[in-house]
CSV table of C-alpha atoms in Angstrom, one decimal:
chain,number,residue,atom,x,y,z
A,1,MET,CA,38.6,3.0,13.9
A,2,ALA,CA,39.4,0.4,16.5
A,3,THR,CA,42.2,2.6,17.9
A,4,HIS,CA,39.9,5.6,18.1
A,5,ALA,CA,37.3,3.6,19.9
A,6,GLN,CA,39.9,1.9,22.1
A,7,VAL,CA,38.5,-1.6,21.2
A,8,SER,CA,39.7,-4.5,19.1
A,9,VAL,CA,39.2,-4.8,15.4
A,10,THR,CA,37.0,-7.8,16.0
A,11,ALA,CA,34.7,-5.8,18.3
A,12,VAL,CA,34.3,-3.1,15.6
A,13,SER,CA,33.5,-5.7,13.0
A,14,LYS,CA,30.8,-7.2,15.3
A,15,VAL,CA,29.2,-3.8,15.9
A,16,ILE,CA,29.1,-3.1,12.2
A,17,ARG,CA,27.5,-6.5,11.5
A,18,ASN,CA,25.2,-6.1,14.4
A,19,ALA,CA,26.5,-9.5,15.6
A,20,TYR,CA,25.8,-11.1,18.9
A,21,GLY,CA,28.2,-10.9,21.9
A,22,VAL,CA,28.7,-7.1,22.0
A,23,SER,CA,28.0,-5.3,25.2
A,24,PRO,CA,25.9,-2.1,25.1
A,25,ALA,CA,28.8,-0.1,26.3
A,26,MET,CA,31.1,-1.3,23.6
A,27,LYS,CA,28.5,-0.8,21.0
A,28,ASP,CA,28.0,2.8,22.1
A,29,ARG,CA,31.8,3.4,22.0
A,30,VAL,CA,32.1,2.1,18.5
A,31,LYS,CA,29.1,4.0,17.2
A,32,ALA,CA,30.4,7.2,18.8
A,33,ALA,CA,33.8,6.6,17.0
A,34,ILE,CA,31.9,6.0,13.7
A,35,GLU,CA,30.1,9.3,14.0
A,36,GLU,CA,33.2,11.2,15.0
A,37,LEU,CA,35.2,9.8,12.1
A,38,GLY,CA,32.4,10.0,9.6
A,39,TYR,CA,33.0,6.4,8.7
A,40,ARG,CA,30.6,4.8,6.2
A,41,PRO,CA,31.1,1.0,5.7
A,42,GLN,CA,30.5,0.0,2.1
A,43,ALA,CA,27.2,-1.7,1.7
A,44,VAL,CA,28.4,-4.5,-0.5
A,45,ALA,CA,31.3,-5.2,1.7
A,46,ARG,CA,29.0,-5.4,4.7
A,47,GLY,CA,26.7,-7.7,2.7
A,48,MET,CA,29.6,-10.1,2.2
A,49,ARG,CA,30.1,-10.3,5.9
A,50,GLY,CA,26.5,-10.3,6.9
A,51,ARG,CA,23.9,-7.5,6.6
A,52,THR,CA,23.8,-4.4,4.5
A,53,PHE,CA,21.2,-2.7,6.7
A,54,THR,CA,19.2,-1.8,3.6
A,55,ILE,CA,15.6,-2.9,2.7
A,56,GLY,CA,13.9,-2.7,-0.7
A,57,LEU,CA,10.5,-1.1,-1.2
A,58,VAL,CA,8.7,-2.1,-4.4
A,59,LEU,CA,5.9,0.2,-5.5
A,60,PRO,CA,3.7,-0.3,-8.6
A,61,HIS,CA,4.4,3.3,-9.5
A,62,ILE,CA,5.0,6.7,-7.9
A,63,ARG,CA,1.9,8.5,-9.2
A,64,ASN,CA,-0.4,7.5,-6.4
A,65,PRO,CA,-0.2,9.9,-3.4
A,66,PHE,CA,-1.3,7.0,-1.1
A,67,PHE,CA,2.0,5.3,-1.7
A,68,ALA,CA,3.7,8.4,-0.3
A,69,ASP,CA,1.8,7.9,2.9
A,70,ILE,CA,3.1,4.3,3.1
A,71,LEU,CA,6.7,5.5,2.5
A,72,ASP,CA,6.3,8.2,5.1
A,73,GLY,CA,5.3,5.6,7.7
A,74,LEU,CA,8.1,3.3,6.8
A,75,THR,CA,10.7,6.1,6.9
A,76,GLU,CA,9.4,7.2,10.3
A,77,TYR,CA,9.7,3.7,11.7
A,78,LEU,CA,13.2,3.3,10.3
A,79,GLU,CA,14.5,6.6,11.8
A,80,ASN,CA,15.5,4.9,15.1
A,81,THR,CA,17.1,1.9,13.4
A,82,ASP,CA,20.2,1.3,11.4
A,83,TYR,CA,18.2,0.6,8.3
A,84,GLN,CA,17.6,2.6,5.1
A,85,ALA,CA,15.0,1.9,2.5
A,86,PHE,CA,15.6,1.9,-1.2
A,87,MET,CA,12.5,2.4,-3.4
A,88,ILE,CA,12.1,0.9,-6.8
A,89,GLN,CA,9.2,1.0,-9.2
A,90,GLY,CA,7.6,-2.3,-10.0
A,91,GLY,CA,5.8,-1.1,-13.1
A,92,ALA,CA,2.5,-2.2,-14.7
A,93,THR,CA,3.6,-5.7,-15.8
A,94,ARG,CA,4.9,-8.8,-14.1
A,95,LYS,CA,8.0,-8.8,-16.2
A,96,VAL,CA,9.0,-5.3,-15.0
A,97,GLU,CA,8.2,-6.2,-11.4
A,98,LEU,CA,10.3,-9.3,-11.6
A,99,ARG,CA,13.3,-7.3,-12.9
A,100,ALA,CA,12.8,-4.8,-10.0
A,101,VAL,CA,12.8,-7.5,-7.4
A,102,ASP,CA,15.9,-9.2,-9.0
A,103,ALA,CA,17.7,-5.8,-8.9
A,104,LEU,CA,17.1,-5.6,-5.1
A,105,MET,CA,18.3,-9.2,-4.7
A,106,ASP,CA,21.5,-8.4,-6.6
A,107,ARG,CA,22.1,-5.4,-4.3
A,108,GLN,CA,21.9,-7.7,-1.3
A,109,VAL,CA,19.1,-5.9,0.6
A,110,ASP,CA,18.3,-7.5,3.9
A,111,GLY,CA,14.6,-7.7,3.2
A,112,ILE,CA,11.9,-6.6,0.8
A,113,ILE,CA,8.5,-4.9,1.1
A,114,MET,CA,6.2,-5.2,-1.9
A,115,VAL,CA,3.1,-3.0,-2.3
A,116,ALA,CA,0.3,-4.5,-4.3
A,117,PRO,CA,2.5,-6.8,-6.3
A,118,LEU,CA,1.3,-8.5,-9.5
A,119,ALA,CA,3.2,-11.7,-9.0
A,120,SER,CA,1.5,-15.0,-8.1
A,121,LYS,CA,1.5,-16.2,-4.6
A,122,ALA,CA,4.0,-18.9,-5.6
A,123,ARG,CA,6.4,-16.3,-7.0
A,124,LEU,CA,6.1,-14.2,-3.8
A,125,GLU,CA,6.9,-17.3,-1.7
A,126,GLU,CA,10.0,-17.9,-3.9
A,127,VAL,CA,11.2,-14.4,-3.0
A,128,ALA,CA,10.4,-14.9,0.6
A,129,LYS,CA,12.4,-18.1,0.8
A,130,GLU,CA,15.4,-16.1,-0.2
A,131,LYS,CA,14.8,-12.8,1.6
A,132,PRO,CA,12.5,-11.8,4.5
A,133,THR,CA,9.4,-10.3,2.8
A,134,VAL,CA,6.3,-8.3,3.7
A,135,VAL,CA,3.5,-7.9,1.2
A,136,LEU,CA,1.0,-5.0,1.4
A,137,ALA,CA,-2.5,-4.9,-0.1
A,138,ARG,CA,-2.9,-8.6,-0.8
A,139,HIS,CA,-5.2,-10.7,1.3
A,140,GLU,CA,-3.9,-14.2,0.8
A,141,ARG,CA,-2.3,-16.2,3.6
A,142,SER,CA,1.2,-17.5,3.3
A,143,SER,CA,3.6,-19.3,5.6
A,144,TYR,CA,6.6,-17.6,4.1
A,145,TYR,CA,5.8,-13.9,4.2
A,146,ASP,CA,3.9,-11.4,6.4
A,147,SER,CA,0.9,-9.4,5.1
A,148,VAL,CA,-0.3,-5.9,5.8
A,149,PHE,CA,-3.7,-4.9,4.4
A,150,ASP,CA,-6.8,-2.9,4.9
A,151,ASP,CA,-10.1,-4.4,5.8
A,152,ASP,CA,-11.4,-3.5,2.3
A,153,GLU,CA,-14.7,-5.2,2.9
A,154,ALA,CA,-15.4,-3.0,5.9
A,155,GLY,CA,-14.2,0.1,4.1
A,156,ALA,CA,-16.5,-0.5,1.1
A,157,GLU,CA,-19.4,-1.1,3.4
A,158,LEU,CA,-18.9,2.3,5.0
A,159,VAL,CA,-19.1,4.1,1.7
A,160,VAL,CA,-22.1,2.3,0.3
A,161,ASN,CA,-24.1,2.5,3.6
A,162,HIS,CA,-23.2,6.2,3.8
A,163,LEU,CA,-24.6,6.9,0.3
A,164,VAL,CA,-27.8,4.8,1.0
A,165,GLU,CA,-28.4,6.6,4.3
A,166,LEU,CA,-28.2,9.9,2.4
A,167,GLY,CA,-31.1,8.7,0.3
A,168,HIS,CA,-29.3,7.5,-2.9
A,169,ARG,CA,-30.6,4.5,-4.8
A,170,ARG,CA,-28.8,4.7,-8.1
A,171,ILE,CA,-25.3,4.2,-6.7
A,172,ALA,CA,-22.6,3.2,-9.2
A,173,HIS,CA,-19.1,1.9,-8.7
A,174,ILE,CA,-15.8,2.3,-10.6
A,175,THR,CA,-13.5,-0.7,-10.2
A,176,HIS,CA,-10.0,-1.7,-11.4
A,177,GLN,CA,-8.3,-4.2,-13.7
A,178,ASP,CA,-4.6,-5.2,-13.8
A,179,ASP,CA,-2.1,-7.9,-14.7
A,180,SER,CA,-2.1,-9.6,-11.3
A,181,GLN,CA,-1.7,-13.3,-11.0
A,182,ALA,CA,-3.1,-13.4,-7.5
A,183,ARG,CA,-6.3,-15.2,-6.7
A,184,PRO,CA,-9.1,-12.7,-7.7
A,185,ALA,CA,-10.7,-12.9,-4.3
A,186,ASP,CA,-7.5,-11.8,-2.6
A,187,LEU,CA,-7.2,-8.5,-4.6
A,188,LEU,CA,-8.4,-5.4,-2.9
A,189,HIS,CA,-10.3,-4.0,-5.9
A,190,ASN,CA,-12.3,-7.2,-6.3
A,191,ILE,CA,-13.1,-7.2,-2.6
A,192,ARG,CA,-14.3,-3.6,-2.8
A,193,SER,CA,-16.4,-4.3,-5.9
A,194,ALA,CA,-17.9,-7.5,-4.5
A,195,THR,CA,-18.8,-5.7,-1.2
A,196,TYR,CA,-20.5,-2.9,-3.1
A,197,GLU,CA,-22.7,-5.4,-4.9
A,198,ARG,CA,-23.5,-7.3,-1.7
A,199,VAL,CA,-24.4,-4.2,0.3
A,200,MET,CA,-26.6,-2.9,-2.6
A,201,ARG,CA,-28.5,-6.2,-2.6
A,202,GLU,CA,-28.8,-6.1,1.2
A,203,HIS,CA,-30.6,-2.7,0.8
A,204,GLY,CA,-32.9,-4.1,-1.9
A,205,LEU,CA,-31.0,-2.2,-4.6
A,206,GLY,CA,-29.8,-5.1,-6.7
A,207,ASP,CA,-31.5,-3.8,-9.8
A,208,GLU,CA,-29.5,-0.5,-9.4
A,209,ILE,CA,-26.1,-2.1,-9.4
A,210,ALA,CA,-23.9,-0.4,-12.1
A,211,ILE,CA,-20.2,-1.1,-12.4
A,212,ALA,CA,-17.6,0.5,-14.7
A,213,THR,CA,-14.4,-1.6,-15.0
A,214,SER,CA,-11.6,0.8,-15.6
A,215,PHE,CA,-8.4,1.7,-13.7
A,216,TYR,CA,-7.4,3.2,-10.4
A,217,HIS,CA,-6.0,6.4,-11.8
A,218,GLU,CA,-7.4,9.8,-12.9
A,219,GLN,CA,-8.0,8.9,-16.5
A,220,GLY,CA,-9.5,5.6,-15.5
A,221,GLY,CA,-11.9,7.3,-13.2
A,222,TYR,CA,-12.8,9.9,-15.8
A,223,GLU,CA,-13.6,7.3,-18.4
A,224,GLY,CA,-15.5,5.1,-15.9
A,225,ALA,CA,-17.6,8.0,-14.8
A,226,ARG,CA,-18.3,9.1,-18.4
A,227,GLU,CA,-19.5,5.6,-19.2
A,228,LEU,CA,-21.8,5.5,-16.1
A,229,LEU,CA,-23.2,9.0,-16.7
A,230,SER,CA,-24.0,8.1,-20.4
A,231,ARG,CA,-26.3,5.2,-19.3
A,232,PRO,CA,-30.1,5.6,-19.7
A,233,THR,CA,-30.5,5.9,-16.0
A,234,PRO,CA,-27.4,7.6,-14.8
A,235,PRO,CA,-26.3,7.4,-11.1
A,236,THR,CA,-26.9,10.0,-8.5
A,237,ALA,CA,-23.8,8.8,-6.6
A,238,ILE,CA,-20.5,7.2,-7.7
A,239,PHE,CA,-18.2,5.2,-5.4
A,240,ALA,CA,-14.8,5.1,-7.0
A,241,GLY,CA,-12.5,2.4,-5.6
A,242,ALA,CA,-9.6,4.7,-5.2
A,243,ASP,CA,-9.2,8.5,-4.7
A,244,GLN,CA,-7.2,8.8,-7.9
A,245,ALA,CA,-10.2,7.4,-9.8
A,246,ALA,CA,-12.5,9.6,-7.8
A,247,LEU,CA,-10.6,12.7,-9.0
A,248,GLY,CA,-11.2,11.7,-12.6
A,249,ALA,CA,-14.8,11.0,-11.8
A,250,LEU,CA,-15.2,14.6,-10.5
A,251,ALA,CA,-13.8,15.9,-13.7
A,252,ALA,CA,-16.2,13.9,-15.8
A,253,VAL,CA,-19.2,15.0,-13.7
A,254,HIS,CA,-18.2,18.7,-14.1
A,255,GLU,CA,-17.6,18.2,-17.8
A,256,ALA,CA,-21.1,16.9,-18.2
A,257,GLY,CA,-22.4,20.1,-16.8
A,258,LEU,CA,-23.5,18.5,-13.5
A,259,SER,CA,-22.7,19.7,-10.0
A,260,VAL,CA,-21.1,17.8,-7.1
A,261,PRO,CA,-22.9,16.9,-4.8
A,262,GLY,CA,-26.1,18.6,-6.1
A,263,ASP,CA,-26.5,16.3,-9.1
A,264,VAL,CA,-24.0,13.6,-8.4
A,265,SER,CA,-22.3,12.6,-5.1
A,266,VAL,CA,-18.7,11.2,-5.5
A,267,ALA,CA,-16.8,9.2,-2.9
A,268,GLY,CA,-13.4,7.6,-3.0
A,269,TYR,CA,-11.0,5.4,-1.1
A,270,ASP,CA,-7.5,6.1,0.4
A,271,ASN,CA,-8.1,9.6,1.9
A,272,ILE,CA,-5.1,11.0,0.1
A,273,HIS,CA,-4.0,14.5,1.1
A,274,LEU,CA,-5.6,16.1,-2.0
A,275,ALA,CA,-9.0,14.8,-0.8
A,276,ALA,CA,-9.0,17.4,2.0
A,277,LEU,CA,-8.4,20.4,-0.2
A,278,PRO,CA,-11.4,22.8,0.0
A,279,ASN,CA,-12.0,22.8,-3.7
A,280,ILE,CA,-12.1,19.0,-3.8
A,281,ALA,CA,-13.5,18.1,-0.4
A,282,LEU,CA,-13.8,14.4,-1.3
A,283,THR,CA,-15.6,11.9,1.0
A,284,SER,CA,-13.2,9.0,1.3
A,285,VAL,CA,-12.2,5.9,3.2
A,286,ASP,CA,-9.1,6.4,5.4
A,287,GLN,CA,-7.0,3.2,5.6
A,288,ASP,CA,-4.0,5.0,7.2
A,289,GLY,CA,-1.2,4.4,4.8
A,290,ALA,CA,1.4,5.7,7.3
A,291,GLU,CA,0.3,3.0,9.8
A,292,MET,CA,0.6,0.4,7.1
A,293,GLY,CA,4.2,1.6,6.4
A,294,ARG,CA,5.1,1.5,10.0
A,295,ALA,CA,3.7,-1.9,10.5
A,296,ALA,CA,5.5,-3.2,7.4
A,297,GLY,CA,8.8,-1.9,8.6
A,298,LYS,CA,8.3,-3.4,12.1
A,299,LEU,CA,7.3,-6.8,10.7
A,300,LEU,CA,10.2,-6.9,8.2
A,301,LEU,CA,12.8,-6.1,10.8
A,302,GLU,CA,11.4,-8.9,13.0
A,303,ARG,CA,11.7,-11.2,10.0
A,304,ILE,CA,15.3,-10.1,9.5
A,305,GLU,CA,16.0,-10.8,13.1
A,306,GLY,CA,14.8,-14.4,12.7
A,307,ARG,CA,11.1,-14.6,13.3
A,308,MET,CA,9.6,-17.4,11.1
A,309,THR,CA,5.9,-17.4,12.2
A,310,PRO,CA,3.8,-15.5,9.6
A,311,VAL,CA,1.9,-12.4,10.8
A,312,ARG,CA,-1.1,-10.8,9.2
A,313,PHE,CA,-1.7,-7.1,10.1
A,314,SER,CA,-5.1,-5.6,9.2
A,315,VAL,CA,-5.9,-1.9,9.3
A,316,THR,CA,-9.4,-0.9,10.4
A,317,PRO,CA,-10.7,1.8,8.0
A,318,SER,CA,-12.8,4.8,8.8
A,319,LEU,CA,-15.0,7.1,6.6
A,320,VAL,CA,-14.1,10.7,6.3
A,321,VAL,CA,-17.2,12.6,5.2
A,322,ARG,CA,-16.6,15.8,3.2
A,323,GLY,CA,-18.6,18.0,0.8
A,324,SER,CA,-18.6,15.7,-2.2
A,325,THR,CA,-21.5,13.6,-0.9
A,326,ALA,CA,-25.0,14.8,0.1
A,327,ALA,CA,-28.6,13.8,-0.2
A,328,PRO,CA,-29.7,13.5,-3.9
A,329,GLY,CA,-31.0,16.8,-5.4
A,330,SER,CA,-34.4,17.2,-6.8
A,331,SER,CA,-33.1,16.4,-10.3
A,332,GLY,CA,-31.3,13.3,-9.1
A,333,ASP,CA,-34.2,10.8,-8.6
């Protein structure tokens, strides 16, 4: 390798480790030699000498299409760097999530991105003290890790105000529950639910508040909507806190022999790709998962390079109105 690049072995080592003291010209010569020879330094060996140029991405699961948007943004950002991302599933319990993070630590990744982790803030800070860390979808402040999150309060306001402006009064909400040890006020589903209640009261609709506590997946949305529709005064509009839950709500509405949006309007949150399909046409809040992924990648690499000051990056959501919401029909109120 050194002979091919016509540089010293020490220079090659510095380039591979991305160490200081290497001129741009020398770096280009070594990288050209690496490409010509097809050389791939072993990650573990690189880790013993310095960096592995790998980062870990911990997702709760891989069923949510919104997580794919985050991964797309992260991958796009990393394209022009030397880094590769390894994805691992954190699971539905803190125990499984802990094992996933430990596995990344054992593989000597240079940094970790955690999406909607269940661990306590104290545990996240323990991780961040060992590895540069960025946390997505949690609103707490920390001196040890960076945060990337959506303005969930603004997003929920957009949905509820939209439904009220259409003329709906009986607006219901489907929220989420999980095994998280975070402070409740820092969890996105609690923020969306609390905002729904606040905006309803601001419009004088406090008596119409109806919340089904379920899960942010299709089955959870289906069960939540069935519960709401079975009440003595069923809603004319349902705001599901995630698109996956909204898809389940659509199924429940149709199963009940009702039409969308003629009898019941349905709105979601995340603006996943499925929401735009003509046969679904789901009104949804777009929080730009790809931008979140790009921001997380940028912040993590800055952390790896030595930045210690914490950064909080907030995405401003927008409402994408489609055919699943409309003014209440004559049979709705």
